[in-house]
Amino acid sequence: MKKTLIPEGTPLFENIARNQIPEILESLSAVQKDYHKNEGILLQGDSVSDLGILLSGSAHSLKTDITGKQVIVTLLKPGSYVGVLLAASQERKSPVTVQADETSSVLYLPYRKLLTQSSCPGHARLLYNLLHGIAEMALVLHDRNDCLIKPTIRDKVLTYLSQEAEKTGSRSFSIPLNRAAMAEYLNVDRSALSRELSRMKQDGLIDFSRSHFRLLT
C-alpha cells in the first residue's frame, strides 16, 4: 500500500502513537482508494464489509426515495467514517449513497480483521475508538432526526442552528452548508427556506450573512 497520511485527530487512531500506525495498517491489510469529484464512494444497495475512513477531501451521504427525491443525510470531512454502521451490521445493504464533493481519498480496513487481529499494536485502543465512533455516528443521526421531526421550517432551522452553536460553543458561527445543502439536510424546499430565514431575521431571531449565523435569542 502506498504511504498513507492519517489526518490529525482521526477518531479511530486517537491516543495511538503515530509511529505505530503504519504497522497497524499493514497488519490489518488496509487499502487506500482515491475518488474524483462527484464519484460514488458507496452506492445505495451496496453490501459493506470494510470500515472506511475519509483521509482527504469531503463527501456527503444522501438517500434517494422511490420518487427519485434525494435528501442529504450526513456530511463527511477528513477523519469521518464511511459505512461504519453497515460494516458492523454485516447483513444490511447500504440505505444511502456516499458521494465525493471533491477529489478525495478513503482508507478501508476489513471489519472482521479489525475485531480479531489482537496481535496488532494498540489493538485494545483501536477497538475502544471504534466503539466510541459508532456511538458518535448514532448521535449524529439523532441530531439530524431531531431536526426532521420538527413541524415547521422555523423549528427545523432553529433546532439545526442551536445544534451548531452548541458544537462551536458560540452563538456566532459558520455552518458547513450552503442554502441548497441546508434545504436538503432539513428536507425542505430551498425557496421556502430562504423566505423563512428572511422572516426570522426580520423577527429578530437570527442574523446571518451567507453561511455565517448569529443566534439573537
PDB file of C-alpha atoms in Angstrom:
ATOM      1  CA  MET A   1       0.000   0.000   0.000  1.00  0.00           C
ATOM      2  CA  LYS A   2       1.248   3.493  -0.783  1.00  0.00           C
ATOM      3  CA  LYS A   3       2.225   5.694   2.128  1.00  0.00           C
ATOM      4  CA  THR A   4      -0.913   6.753   3.956  1.00  0.00           C
ATOM      5  CA  LEU A   5      -1.180  10.072   5.771  1.00  0.00           C
ATOM      6  CA  ILE A   6      -3.713   9.806   8.572  1.00  0.00           C
ATOM      7  CA  PRO A   7      -5.253  13.234   9.345  1.00  0.00           C
ATOM      8  CA  GLU A   8      -4.536  14.584  12.821  1.00  0.00           C
ATOM      9  CA  GLY A   9      -7.494  13.941  15.108  1.00  0.00           C
ATOM     10  CA  THR A  10      -8.771  10.893  13.195  1.00  0.00           C
ATOM     11  CA  PRO A  11     -11.068   9.240  15.784  1.00  0.00           C
ATOM     12  CA  LEU A  12     -10.047   5.637  15.075  1.00  0.00           C
ATOM     13  CA  PHE A  13      -6.373   6.382  15.809  1.00  0.00           C
ATOM     14  CA  GLU A  14      -6.855   8.702  18.769  1.00  0.00           C
ATOM     15  CA  ASN A  15      -4.261   8.177  21.531  1.00  0.00           C
ATOM     16  CA  ILE A  16      -2.258   5.775  19.365  1.00  0.00           C
ATOM     17  CA  ALA A  17       1.361   6.730  18.650  1.00  0.00           C
ATOM     18  CA  ARG A  18       1.709   7.867  15.052  1.00  0.00           C
ATOM     19  CA  ASN A  19       4.806   5.720  14.565  1.00  0.00           C
ATOM     20  CA  GLN A  20       2.633   2.673  15.311  1.00  0.00           C
ATOM     21  CA  ILE A  21       0.072   3.453  12.628  1.00  0.00           C
ATOM     22  CA  PRO A  22       1.978   2.069   9.568  1.00  0.00           C
ATOM     23  CA  GLU A  23       2.389  -1.285  11.344  1.00  0.00           C
ATOM     24  CA  ILE A  24      -1.287  -1.305  12.298  1.00  0.00           C
ATOM     25  CA  LEU A  25      -2.357  -0.609   8.711  1.00  0.00           C
ATOM     26  CA  GLU A  26      -0.105  -3.347   7.378  1.00  0.00           C
ATOM     27  CA  SER A  27      -1.332  -5.912   9.900  1.00  0.00           C
ATOM     28  CA  LEU A  28      -4.944  -5.105   9.032  1.00  0.00           C
ATOM     29  CA  SER A  29      -4.368  -5.240   5.240  1.00  0.00           C
ATOM     30  CA  ALA A  30      -5.602  -1.673   4.841  1.00  0.00           C
ATOM     31  CA  VAL A  31      -6.294  -0.382   1.319  1.00  0.00           C
ATOM     32  CA  GLN A  32      -6.433   3.249   0.176  1.00  0.00           C
ATOM     33  CA  LYS A  33      -8.651   4.305  -2.738  1.00  0.00           C
ATOM     34  CA  ASP A  34      -8.932   7.682  -4.474  1.00  0.00           C
ATOM     35  CA  TYR A  35     -12.129   9.207  -5.862  1.00  0.00           C
ATOM     36  CA  HIS A  36     -12.904  12.029  -8.267  1.00  0.00           C
ATOM     37  CA  LYS A  37     -15.368  14.836  -7.573  1.00  0.00           C
ATOM     38  CA  ASN A  38     -18.993  13.563  -7.733  1.00  0.00           C
ATOM     39  CA  GLU A  39     -17.831   9.930  -7.850  1.00  0.00           C
ATOM     40  CA  GLY A  40     -19.718   7.430  -5.731  1.00  0.00           C
ATOM     41  CA  ILE A  41     -17.708   6.166  -2.765  1.00  0.00           C
ATOM     42  CA  LEU A  42     -20.565   3.943  -1.631  1.00  0.00           C
ATOM     43  CA  LEU A  43     -23.792   3.275  -3.530  1.00  0.00           C
ATOM     44  CA  GLN A  44     -27.263   2.753  -2.147  1.00  0.00           C
ATOM     45  CA  GLY A  45     -27.888  -1.008  -2.040  1.00  0.00           C
ATOM     46  CA  ASP A  46     -24.205  -1.967  -1.701  1.00  0.00           C
ATOM     47  CA  SER A  47     -23.061  -4.563   0.811  1.00  0.00           C
ATOM     48  CA  VAL A  48     -20.312  -3.331   3.122  1.00  0.00           C
ATOM     49  CA  SER A  49     -17.619  -5.429   4.807  1.00  0.00           C
ATOM     50  CA  ASP A  50     -14.877  -2.811   5.223  1.00  0.00           C
ATOM     51  CA  LEU A  51     -14.740   0.172   7.526  1.00  0.00           C
ATOM     52  CA  GLY A  52     -13.846   3.334   5.582  1.00  0.00           C
ATOM     53  CA  ILE A  53     -12.131   6.469   6.829  1.00  0.00           C
ATOM     54  CA  LEU A  54     -12.095   9.650   4.747  1.00  0.00           C
ATOM     55  CA  LEU A  55      -8.442  10.700   4.581  1.00  0.00           C
ATOM     56  CA  SER A  56      -8.773  13.804   2.433  1.00  0.00           C
ATOM     57  CA  GLY A  57     -11.399  15.820   0.600  1.00  0.00           C
ATOM     58  CA  SER A  58     -15.059  15.937   1.586  1.00  0.00           C
ATOM     59  CA  ALA A  59     -18.199  13.958   0.838  1.00  0.00           C
ATOM     60  CA  HIS A  60     -21.838  13.612   1.764  1.00  0.00           C
ATOM     61  CA  SER A  61     -24.267  10.749   2.156  1.00  0.00           C
ATOM     62  CA  LEU A  62     -27.682  11.024   0.560  1.00  0.00           C
ATOM     63  CA  LYS A  63     -30.786   8.897   0.352  1.00  0.00           C
ATOM     64  CA  THR A  64     -32.988   8.564  -2.737  1.00  0.00           C
ATOM     65  CA  ASP A  65     -36.655   7.668  -2.222  1.00  0.00           C
ATOM     66  CA  ILE A  66     -38.945   5.830  -4.648  1.00  0.00           C
ATOM     67  CA  THR A  67     -39.923   9.117  -6.328  1.00  0.00           C
ATOM     68  CA  GLY A  68     -36.284   9.941  -7.070  1.00  0.00           C
ATOM     69  CA  LYS A  69     -36.078  12.715  -4.471  1.00  0.00           C
ATOM     70  CA  GLN A  70     -32.659  12.945  -2.809  1.00  0.00           C
ATOM     71  CA  VAL A  71     -32.056  14.067   0.764  1.00  0.00           C
ATOM     72  CA  ILE A  72     -28.648  14.706   2.360  1.00  0.00           C
ATOM     73  CA  VAL A  73     -28.189  12.554   5.461  1.00  0.00           C
ATOM     74  CA  THR A  74     -24.681  13.379   6.686  1.00  0.00           C
ATOM     75  CA  LEU A  75     -21.641  15.457   5.732  1.00  0.00           C
ATOM     76  CA  LEU A  76     -18.170  13.890   5.814  1.00  0.00           C
ATOM     77  CA  LYS A  77     -14.816  15.569   6.387  1.00  0.00           C
ATOM     78  CA  PRO A  78     -11.280  14.138   6.779  1.00  0.00           C
ATOM     79  CA  GLY A  79     -11.337  11.643   9.645  1.00  0.00           C
ATOM     80  CA  SER A  80     -15.027  10.787   9.175  1.00  0.00           C
ATOM     81  CA  TYR A  81     -16.126   7.164   8.984  1.00  0.00           C
ATOM     82  CA  VAL A  82     -17.639   5.701   5.820  1.00  0.00           C
ATOM     83  CA  GLY A  83     -20.010   2.762   6.280  1.00  0.00           C
ATOM     84  CA  VAL A  84     -19.040   2.050   9.882  1.00  0.00           C
ATOM     85  CA  LEU A  85     -22.555   1.056  10.970  1.00  0.00           C
ATOM     86  CA  LEU A  86     -23.033  -1.102   7.869  1.00  0.00           C
ATOM     87  CA  ALA A  87     -19.706  -2.845   8.346  1.00  0.00           C
ATOM     88  CA  ALA A  88     -20.701  -3.620  11.921  1.00  0.00           C
ATOM     89  CA  SER A  89     -24.113  -4.991  10.896  1.00  0.00           C
ATOM     90  CA  GLN A  90     -22.608  -7.217   8.152  1.00  0.00           C
ATOM     91  CA  GLU A  91     -26.026  -8.137   6.704  1.00  0.00           C
ATOM     92  CA  ARG A  92     -27.789  -4.867   5.865  1.00  0.00           C
ATOM     93  CA  LYS A  93     -27.278  -3.206   2.493  1.00  0.00           C
ATOM     94  CA  SER A  94     -26.487   0.481   2.367  1.00  0.00           C
ATOM     95  CA  PRO A  95     -29.595   2.708   2.589  1.00  0.00           C
ATOM     96  CA  VAL A  96     -27.555   5.686   1.322  1.00  0.00           C
ATOM     97  CA  THR A  97     -25.108   6.745  -1.365  1.00  0.00           C
ATOM     98  CA  VAL A  98     -21.862   8.429  -0.304  1.00  0.00           C
ATOM     99  CA  GLN A  99     -20.588  10.846  -2.941  1.00  0.00           C
ATOM    100  CA  ALA A 100     -17.302  12.751  -3.095  1.00  0.00           C
ATOM    101  CA  ASP A 101     -17.711  16.543  -3.152  1.00  0.00           C
ATOM    102  CA  GLU A 102     -14.127  16.956  -4.388  1.00  0.00           C
ATOM    103  CA  THR A 103     -11.091  14.779  -5.076  1.00  0.00           C
ATOM    104  CA  SER A 104     -10.992  12.511  -2.027  1.00  0.00           C
ATOM    105  CA  SER A 105      -9.178   9.507  -0.559  1.00  0.00           C
ATOM    106  CA  VAL A 106     -10.652   6.772   1.622  1.00  0.00           C
ATOM    107  CA  LEU A 107      -8.803   4.210   3.727  1.00  0.00           C
ATOM    108  CA  TYR A 108     -10.527   0.808   4.013  1.00  0.00           C
ATOM    109  CA  LEU A 109      -9.985  -1.650   6.884  1.00  0.00           C
ATOM    110  CA  PRO A 110     -11.552  -5.154   6.847  1.00  0.00           C
ATOM    111  CA  TYR A 111     -14.032  -5.049   9.723  1.00  0.00           C
ATOM    112  CA  ARG A 112     -13.670  -8.698  10.753  1.00  0.00           C
ATOM    113  CA  LYS A 113      -9.886  -8.389  10.828  1.00  0.00           C
ATOM    114  CA  LEU A 114     -10.199  -5.221  12.882  1.00  0.00           C
ATOM    115  CA  LEU A 115     -12.162  -7.182  15.510  1.00  0.00           C
ATOM    116  CA  THR A 116      -9.953 -10.261  15.575  1.00  0.00           C
ATOM    117  CA  GLN A 117      -6.388  -9.081  14.899  1.00  0.00           C
ATOM    118  CA  SER A 118      -5.413  -8.962  18.575  1.00  0.00           C
ATOM    119  CA  SER A 119      -1.696  -9.088  17.733  1.00  0.00           C
ATOM    120  CA  CYS A 120      -1.626  -5.701  16.046  1.00  0.00           C
ATOM    121  CA  PRO A 121      -0.143  -2.833  18.132  1.00  0.00           C
ATOM    122  CA  GLY A 122      -2.627  -0.704  20.007  1.00  0.00           C
ATOM    123  CA  HIS A 123      -5.455  -3.175  19.279  1.00  0.00           C
ATOM    124  CA  ALA A 124      -7.312  -2.593  22.548  1.00  0.00           C
ATOM    125  CA  ARG A 125      -7.242   1.166  21.992  1.00  0.00           C
ATOM    126  CA  LEU A 126      -8.313   0.691  18.385  1.00  0.00           C
ATOM    127  CA  LEU A 127     -11.401  -1.257  19.478  1.00  0.00           C
ATOM    128  CA  TYR A 128     -12.220   1.340  22.113  1.00  0.00           C
ATOM    129  CA  ASN A 129     -12.009   4.091  19.497  1.00  0.00           C
ATOM    130  CA  LEU A 130     -14.167   2.088  17.091  1.00  0.00           C
ATOM    131  CA  LEU A 131     -16.962   1.627  19.640  1.00  0.00           C
ATOM    132  CA  HIS A 132     -16.774   5.304  20.508  1.00  0.00           C
ATOM    133  CA  GLY A 133     -17.020   6.165  16.796  1.00  0.00           C
ATOM    134  CA  ILE A 134     -20.105   4.008  16.331  1.00  0.00           C
ATOM    135  CA  ALA A 135     -21.739   5.768  19.286  1.00  0.00           C
ATOM    136  CA  GLU A 136     -20.862   9.164  17.789  1.00  0.00           C
ATOM    137  CA  MET A 137     -22.389   8.162  14.448  1.00  0.00           C
ATOM    138  CA  ALA A 138     -25.611   7.231  16.211  1.00  0.00           C
ATOM    139  CA  LEU A 139     -25.669  10.644  17.898  1.00  0.00           C
ATOM    140  CA  VAL A 140     -25.105  12.433  14.567  1.00  0.00           C
ATOM    141  CA  LEU A 141     -28.101  10.614  13.120  1.00  0.00           C
ATOM    142  CA  HIS A 142     -30.070  11.520  16.239  1.00  0.00           C
ATOM    143  CA  ASP A 143     -29.260  15.216  15.716  1.00  0.00           C
ATOM    144  CA  ARG A 144     -30.452  15.023  12.111  1.00  0.00           C
ATOM    145  CA  ASN A 145     -33.639  13.249  13.123  1.00  0.00           C
ATOM    146  CA  ASP A 146     -34.226  15.871  15.811  1.00  0.00           C
ATOM    147  CA  CYS A 147     -34.357  18.487  13.023  1.00  0.00           C
ATOM    148  CA  LEU A 148     -36.544  16.442  10.691  1.00  0.00           C
ATOM    149  CA  ILE A 149     -39.290  15.730  13.244  1.00  0.00           C
ATOM    150  CA  LYS A 150     -39.920  19.425  13.911  1.00  0.00           C
ATOM    151  CA  PRO A 151     -43.274  20.516  12.430  1.00  0.00           C
ATOM    152  CA  THR A 152     -42.298  23.823  10.787  1.00  0.00           C
ATOM    153  CA  ILE A 153     -39.365  25.159   8.765  1.00  0.00           C
ATOM    154  CA  ARG A 154     -38.677  27.692  11.513  1.00  0.00           C
ATOM    155  CA  ASP A 155     -38.489  24.963  14.134  1.00  0.00           C
ATOM    156  CA  LYS A 156     -36.181  22.888  11.924  1.00  0.00           C
ATOM    157  CA  VAL A 157     -33.867  25.857  11.324  1.00  0.00           C
ATOM    158  CA  LEU A 158     -33.725  26.848  14.995  1.00  0.00           C
ATOM    159  CA  THR A 159     -33.021  23.265  16.028  1.00  0.00           C
ATOM    160  CA  TYR A 160     -30.209  22.927  13.491  1.00  0.00           C
ATOM    161  CA  LEU A 161     -28.649  26.297  14.314  1.00  0.00           C
ATOM    162  CA  SER A 162     -28.858  25.579  18.052  1.00  0.00           C
ATOM    163  CA  GLN A 163     -27.003  22.308  17.466  1.00  0.00           C
ATOM    164  CA  GLU A 164     -24.275  24.103  15.514  1.00  0.00           C
ATOM    165  CA  ALA A 165     -23.992  26.795  18.194  1.00  0.00           C
ATOM    166  CA  GLU A 166     -23.564  24.116  20.848  1.00  0.00           C
ATOM    167  CA  LYS A 167     -20.838  22.404  18.811  1.00  0.00           C
ATOM    168  CA  THR A 168     -18.846  25.624  18.429  1.00  0.00           C
ATOM    169  CA  GLY A 169     -19.579  26.936  21.915  1.00  0.00           C
ATOM    170  CA  SER A 170     -20.642  30.289  20.465  1.00  0.00           C
ATOM    171  CA  ARG A 171     -23.858  31.947  19.350  1.00  0.00           C
ATOM    172  CA  SER A 172     -21.970  33.316  16.345  1.00  0.00           C
ATOM    173  CA  PHE A 173     -20.699  30.602  13.983  1.00  0.00           C
ATOM    174  CA  SER A 174     -20.399  29.382  10.395  1.00  0.00           C
ATOM    175  CA  ILE A 175     -22.239  26.304   9.160  1.00  0.00           C
ATOM    176  CA  PRO A 176     -20.770  23.819   6.634  1.00  0.00           C
ATOM    177  CA  LEU A 177     -23.786  24.068   4.318  1.00  0.00           C
ATOM    178  CA  ASN A 178     -24.817  26.411   1.523  1.00  0.00           C
ATOM    179  CA  ARG A 179     -28.529  27.141   1.086  1.00  0.00           C
ATOM    180  CA  ALA A 180     -29.176  24.236  -1.276  1.00  0.00           C
ATOM    181  CA  ALA A 181     -27.428  21.758   1.014  1.00  0.00           C
ATOM    182  CA  MET A 182     -29.147  23.214   4.084  1.00  0.00           C
ATOM    183  CA  ALA A 183     -32.547  22.781   2.414  1.00  0.00           C
ATOM    184  CA  GLU A 184     -31.708  19.166   1.555  1.00  0.00           C
ATOM    185  CA  TYR A 185     -30.399  18.473   5.056  1.00  0.00           C
ATOM    186  CA  LEU A 186     -33.612  19.822   6.618  1.00  0.00           C
ATOM    187  CA  ASN A 187     -35.747  18.226   3.879  1.00  0.00           C
ATOM    188  CA  VAL A 188     -37.474  21.491   2.931  1.00  0.00           C
ATOM    189  CA  ASP A 189     -37.918  23.490  -0.265  1.00  0.00           C
ATOM    190  CA  ARG A 190     -34.971  25.798  -0.932  1.00  0.00           C
ATOM    191  CA  SER A 191     -37.104  28.841  -1.776  1.00  0.00           C
ATOM    192  CA  ALA A 192     -39.271  28.270   1.289  1.00  0.00           C
ATOM    193  CA  LEU A 193     -36.140  28.033   3.435  1.00  0.00           C
ATOM    194  CA  SER A 194     -34.769  31.311   2.071  1.00  0.00           C
ATOM    195  CA  ARG A 195     -38.080  33.052   2.760  1.00  0.00           C
ATOM    196  CA  GLU A 196     -38.225  31.706   6.304  1.00  0.00           C
ATOM    197  CA  LEU A 197     -34.643  32.745   7.020  1.00  0.00           C
ATOM    198  CA  SER A 198     -35.510  36.292   5.918  1.00  0.00           C
ATOM    199  CA  ARG A 199     -38.588  36.302   8.183  1.00  0.00           C
ATOM    200  CA  MET A 200     -36.559  35.022  11.121  1.00  0.00           C
ATOM    201  CA  LYS A 201     -34.038  37.812  10.537  1.00  0.00           C
ATOM    202  CA  GLN A 202     -36.822  40.395  10.418  1.00  0.00           C
ATOM    203  CA  ASP A 203     -38.326  38.946  13.616  1.00  0.00           C
ATOM    204  CA  GLY A 204     -35.001  39.373  15.422  1.00  0.00           C
ATOM    205  CA  LEU A 205     -34.384  35.668  15.962  1.00  0.00           C
ATOM    206  CA  ILE A 206     -31.209  35.376  13.904  1.00  0.00           C
ATOM    207  CA  ASP A 207     -28.756  37.380  11.860  1.00  0.00           C
ATOM    208  CA  PHE A 208     -26.761  35.919   9.008  1.00  0.00           C
ATOM    209  CA  SER A 209     -24.537  36.581   6.044  1.00  0.00           C
ATOM    210  CA  ARG A 210     -24.239  33.638   3.675  1.00  0.00           C
ATOM    211  CA  SER A 211     -23.116  30.708   5.837  1.00  0.00           C
ATOM    212  CA  HIS A 212     -22.333  32.731   8.957  1.00  0.00           C
ATOM    213  CA  PHE A 213     -25.141  32.882  11.519  1.00  0.00           C
ATOM    214  CA  ARG A 214     -25.753  34.509  14.868  1.00  0.00           C
ATOM    215  CA  LEU A 215     -28.496  33.483  17.280  1.00  0.00           C
ATOM    216  CA  LEU A 216     -30.133  36.534  18.814  1.00  0.00           C
ATOM    217  CA  THR A 217     -32.492  34.893  21.322  1.00  0.00           C
TER     218      THR A 217
END
